[in-house]
GROMACS .gro file of C-alpha atoms in nm:
model
  190
    1SER     CA    1  -0.016  -0.019   0.015
    2HIS     CA    2   0.106   0.394  -0.053
    3GLY     CA    3   0.131   0.487   0.332
    4GLU     CA    4   0.347   0.582   0.551
    5MET     CA    5   0.609   0.310   0.719
    6VAL     CA    6   0.684   0.412   1.107
    7CYS     CA    7   0.977   0.245   1.240
    8PHE     CA    8   1.005   0.258   1.633
    9SER     CA    9   1.190  -0.018   1.900
   10PHE     CA   10   0.925  -0.179   2.163
   11HIS     CA   11   1.207  -0.035   2.387
   12PRO     CA   12   1.099   0.259   2.626
   13VAL     CA   13   1.425   0.395   2.697
   14LYS     CA   14   1.648   0.528   2.471
   15ASN     CA   15   1.979   0.375   2.450
   16LEU     CA   16   1.967   0.104   2.740
   17ALA     CA   17   2.080  -0.209   2.519
   18MET     CA   18   1.735  -0.463   2.558
   19PRO     CA   19   1.698  -0.771   2.283
   20THR     CA   20   1.362  -0.617   2.207
   21GLY     CA   21   1.246  -0.420   1.893
   22GLY     CA   22   0.995  -0.448   1.564
   23ALA     CA   23   0.875  -0.245   1.315
   24ILE     CA   24   0.486  -0.228   1.231
   25THR     CA   25   0.348  -0.041   0.924
   26LEU     CA   26   0.089   0.201   0.908
   27ASN     CA   27  -0.164   0.367   0.640
   28GLY     CA   28  -0.436   0.607   0.716
   29ASN     CA   29  -0.484   0.996   0.802
   30LYS     CA   30  -0.428   0.867   1.212
   31THR     CA   31  -0.078   0.747   1.148
   32ASN     CA   32   0.076   0.952   1.430
   33VAL     CA   33  -0.210   0.874   1.672
   34ARG     CA   34  -0.151   0.534   1.658
   35LYS     CA   35   0.219   0.542   1.660
   36LYS     CA   36   0.121   0.743   2.006
   37ILE     CA   37  -0.096   0.469   2.112
   38LEU     CA   38   0.157   0.195   2.028
   39ASN     CA   39   0.383   0.325   2.136
   40SER     CA   40   0.194   0.405   2.485
   41LEU     CA   41   0.078   0.053   2.503
   42ARG     CA   42   0.444  -0.165   2.498
   43TRP     CA   43   0.551   0.010   2.794
   44CYS     CA   44   0.256  -0.032   3.096
   45GLY     CA   45   0.054   0.247   2.922
   46ILE     CA   46   0.312   0.512   2.972
   47SER     CA   47   0.243   0.858   2.718
   48ASP     CA   48   0.392   1.135   2.695
   49ARG     CA   49   0.744   1.092   2.826
   50LYS     CA   50   1.008   1.345   2.875
   51GLU     CA   51   1.278   1.300   3.071
   52THR     CA   52   1.106   1.202   3.376
   53THR     CA   53   0.760   1.322   3.340
   54TYR     CA   54   0.513   1.073   3.215
   55ASP     CA   55   0.162   1.002   3.159
   56VAL     CA   56  -0.089   0.629   3.155
   57SER     CA   57  -0.363   0.735   2.910
   58HIS     CA   58  -0.413   0.371   2.807
   59LEU     CA   59  -0.332   0.005   3.005
   60GLY     CA   60  -0.076  -0.143   2.852
   61TRP     CA   61   0.169  -0.414   2.867
   62ASN     CA   62   0.524  -0.479   2.977
   63TYR     CA   63   0.658  -0.788   2.785
   64TYR     CA   64   1.050  -0.867   2.748
   65MET     CA   65   1.185  -1.148   2.829
   66ASN     CA   66   1.257  -1.338   2.586
   67GLU     CA   67   1.535  -1.664   2.553
   68PHE     CA   68   1.835  -1.437   2.476
   69SER     CA   69   1.705  -1.218   2.814
   70ALA     CA   70   1.629  -1.547   3.024
   71ALA     CA   71   1.983  -1.665   2.995
   72ILE     CA   72   2.115  -1.324   3.061
   73GLY     CA   73   1.908  -1.345   3.406
   74THR     CA   74   2.005  -1.634   3.544
   75ILE     CA   75   2.355  -1.557   3.534
   76GLN     CA   76   2.255  -1.229   3.670
   77LEU     CA   77   2.072  -1.454   3.963
   78LYS     CA   78   2.362  -1.583   4.091
   79ARG     CA   79   2.489  -1.229   4.107
   80LEU     CA   80   2.174  -1.111   4.304
   81ASP     CA   81   2.313  -1.130   4.578
   82SER     CA   82   2.640  -0.947   4.600
   83MET     CA   83   2.463  -0.656   4.393
   84ASN     CA   84   2.186  -0.587   4.643
   85LYS     CA   85   2.437  -0.559   4.938
   86ILE     CA   86   2.591  -0.345   4.687
   87ARG     CA   87   2.285  -0.105   4.662
   88LYS     CA   88   2.255  -0.160   5.112
   89ASN     CA   89   2.577  -0.087   5.127
   90THR     CA   90   2.474   0.282   4.869
   91ALA     CA   91   2.174   0.370   5.105
   92LYS     CA   92   2.343   0.336   5.399
   93ARG     CA   93   2.508   0.599   5.315
   94TYR     CA   94   2.297   0.770   5.180
   95SER     CA   95   2.132   0.752   5.440
   96GLU     CA   96   2.391   0.852   5.723
   97GLU     CA   97   2.519   1.121   5.486
   98ILE     CA   98   2.262   1.273   5.286
   99ALA     CA   99   2.138   1.607   5.517
  100ILE     CA  100   1.773   1.587   5.467
  101SER     CA  101   1.487   1.510   5.737
  102ASP     CA  102   1.253   1.363   5.435
  103LYS     CA  103   1.448   1.113   5.338
  104MET     CA  104   1.453   0.727   5.218
  105GLN     CA  105   1.489   0.515   5.628
  106PHE     CA  106   1.743   0.240   5.615
  107SER     CA  107   1.610  -0.096   5.610
  108LYS     CA  108   1.845  -0.416   5.607
  109ASP     CA  109   1.565  -0.591   5.427
  110CYS     CA  110   1.491  -0.413   5.083
  111SER     CA  111   1.680  -0.439   4.809
  112TYR     CA  112   1.684  -0.012   4.707
  113HIS     CA  113   1.647  -0.052   4.357
  114PHE     CA  114   1.608   0.319   4.400
  115TYR     CA  115   1.617   0.547   4.721
  116TRP     CA  116   1.407   0.859   4.734
  117ILE     CA  117   1.467   1.193   4.877
  118LYS     CA  118   1.193   1.468   4.921
  119VAL     CA  119   1.300   1.829   4.823
  120LYS     CA  120   1.139   2.158   4.783
  121LYS     CA  121   1.225   2.282   4.381
  122ARG     CA  122   1.255   1.923   4.257
  123GLU     CA  123   1.308   2.053   3.890
  124LYS     CA  124   1.578   2.328   3.928
  125PHE     CA  125   1.764   2.018   4.217
  126MET     CA  126   1.745   1.807   3.909
  127LYS     CA  127   1.861   1.995   3.643
  128LYS     CA  128   2.181   2.112   3.887
  129LEU     CA  129   2.219   1.702   3.907
  130LYS     CA  130   2.197   1.682   3.600
  131GLU     CA  131   2.460   1.935   3.484
  132ASN     CA  132   2.690   1.742   3.692
  133LYS     CA  133   2.593   1.417   3.519
  134ILE     CA  134   2.380   1.280   3.764
  135GLU     CA  135   2.083   1.090   3.646
  136THR     CA  136   1.775   1.133   3.920
  137GLY     CA  137   1.437   1.003   3.852
  138ILE     CA  138   1.097   1.040   3.962
  139HIS     CA  139   0.922   0.707   4.181
  140TYR     CA  140   0.627   0.769   4.181
  141LYS     CA  141   0.422   0.956   3.986
  142PRO     CA  142   0.020   0.934   4.205
  143ILE     CA  143  -0.189   0.700   3.983
  144HIS     CA  144  -0.472   0.899   4.065
  145LYS     CA  145  -0.304   1.164   3.863
  146MET     CA  146  -0.290   0.940   3.484
  147SER     CA  147  -0.535   1.023   3.235
  148TYR     CA  148  -0.676   0.682   3.270
  149TYR     CA  149  -0.734   0.631   3.619
  150ASN     CA  150  -0.795   1.007   3.636
  151GLU     CA  151  -0.975   1.019   3.963
  152LYS     CA  152  -1.176   1.292   4.056
  153ILE     CA  153  -1.077   1.302   4.434
  154SER     CA  154  -0.785   1.486   4.648
  155LEU     CA  155  -0.537   1.266   4.813
  156PRO     CA  156  -0.296   1.516   4.963
  157ASN     CA  157   0.008   1.322   5.076
  158SER     CA  158   0.043   1.148   4.735
  159GLU     CA  159   0.037   1.466   4.536
  160TYR     CA  160   0.241   1.622   4.791
  161ALA     CA  161   0.463   1.313   4.717
  162GLY     CA  162   0.418   1.303   4.395
  163GLU     CA  163   0.555   1.667   4.318
  164HIS     CA  164   0.856   1.652   4.565
  165ILE     CA  165   0.999   1.284   4.538
  166VAL     CA  166   1.358   1.218   4.342
  167SER     CA  167   1.496   0.884   4.309
  168LEU     CA  168   1.879   0.876   4.321
  169PRO     CA  169   2.116   0.623   4.157
  170THR     CA  170   2.181   0.304   4.352
  171HIS     CA  171   2.296   0.011   4.037
  172PRO     CA  172   2.577  -0.164   4.174
  173ASN     CA  173   2.816   0.030   3.945
  174LEU     CA  174   2.859   0.306   4.128
  175ASN     CA  175   3.207   0.300   4.308
  176GLU     CA  176   3.256   0.483   4.634
  177SER     CA  177   3.385   0.824   4.504
  178GLU     CA  178   3.041   0.832   4.275
  179ILE     CA  179   2.855   0.761   4.579
  180SER     CA  180   3.075   1.084   4.795
  181LYS     CA  181   3.032   1.285   4.453
  182ILE     CA  182   2.651   1.236   4.430
  183ILE     CA  183   2.575   1.287   4.803
  184THR     CA  184   2.833   1.592   4.789
  185LEU     CA  185   2.589   1.770   4.567
  186VAL     CA  186   2.237   1.634   4.705
  187ASN     CA  187   2.312   1.824   5.042
  188ARG     CA  188   2.495   2.096   4.797
  189PHE     CA  189   2.174   2.187   4.619
  190SER     CA  190   1.926   2.027   4.817
   0.00000   0.00000   0.00000
């Protein structure tokens, strides 16, 4: 047919090596609308993602596993305890050395796939860390504010947390000097 061919990765995060992908050919005059919906459906319904902000406009899925991923996962499971120990050590340092009262408390029973702090001027804070090559995130936005769920209710505590929470890096590849740099800059800019 004479429609527009749109190719896009089925993985939501740029530059992340995942063995998933594909292509879809779309015809008709609603190509951009359909592409936006398909992009949303491929990743839990998340749409309109710009940096750390996003919306959920449709109920979507999250299918990443294939044989190649399973093989890697099997090997990674052997490293899980050691990687979690590294994350816990990072979180312990954050808990002890970050001079913010509203932060994730340390617990030996947590795996710390992220570590949150609460700051007053989140966008400014995140921008300063990004300028210093520190990637932060937002985990998580209040679900009742997403378009798909769009409940007309007020949950002030959830909304306040959703506007002030910032997640810091905890991945096990951080070295001690990088963790120290994160702590120093968080204390400086918060």
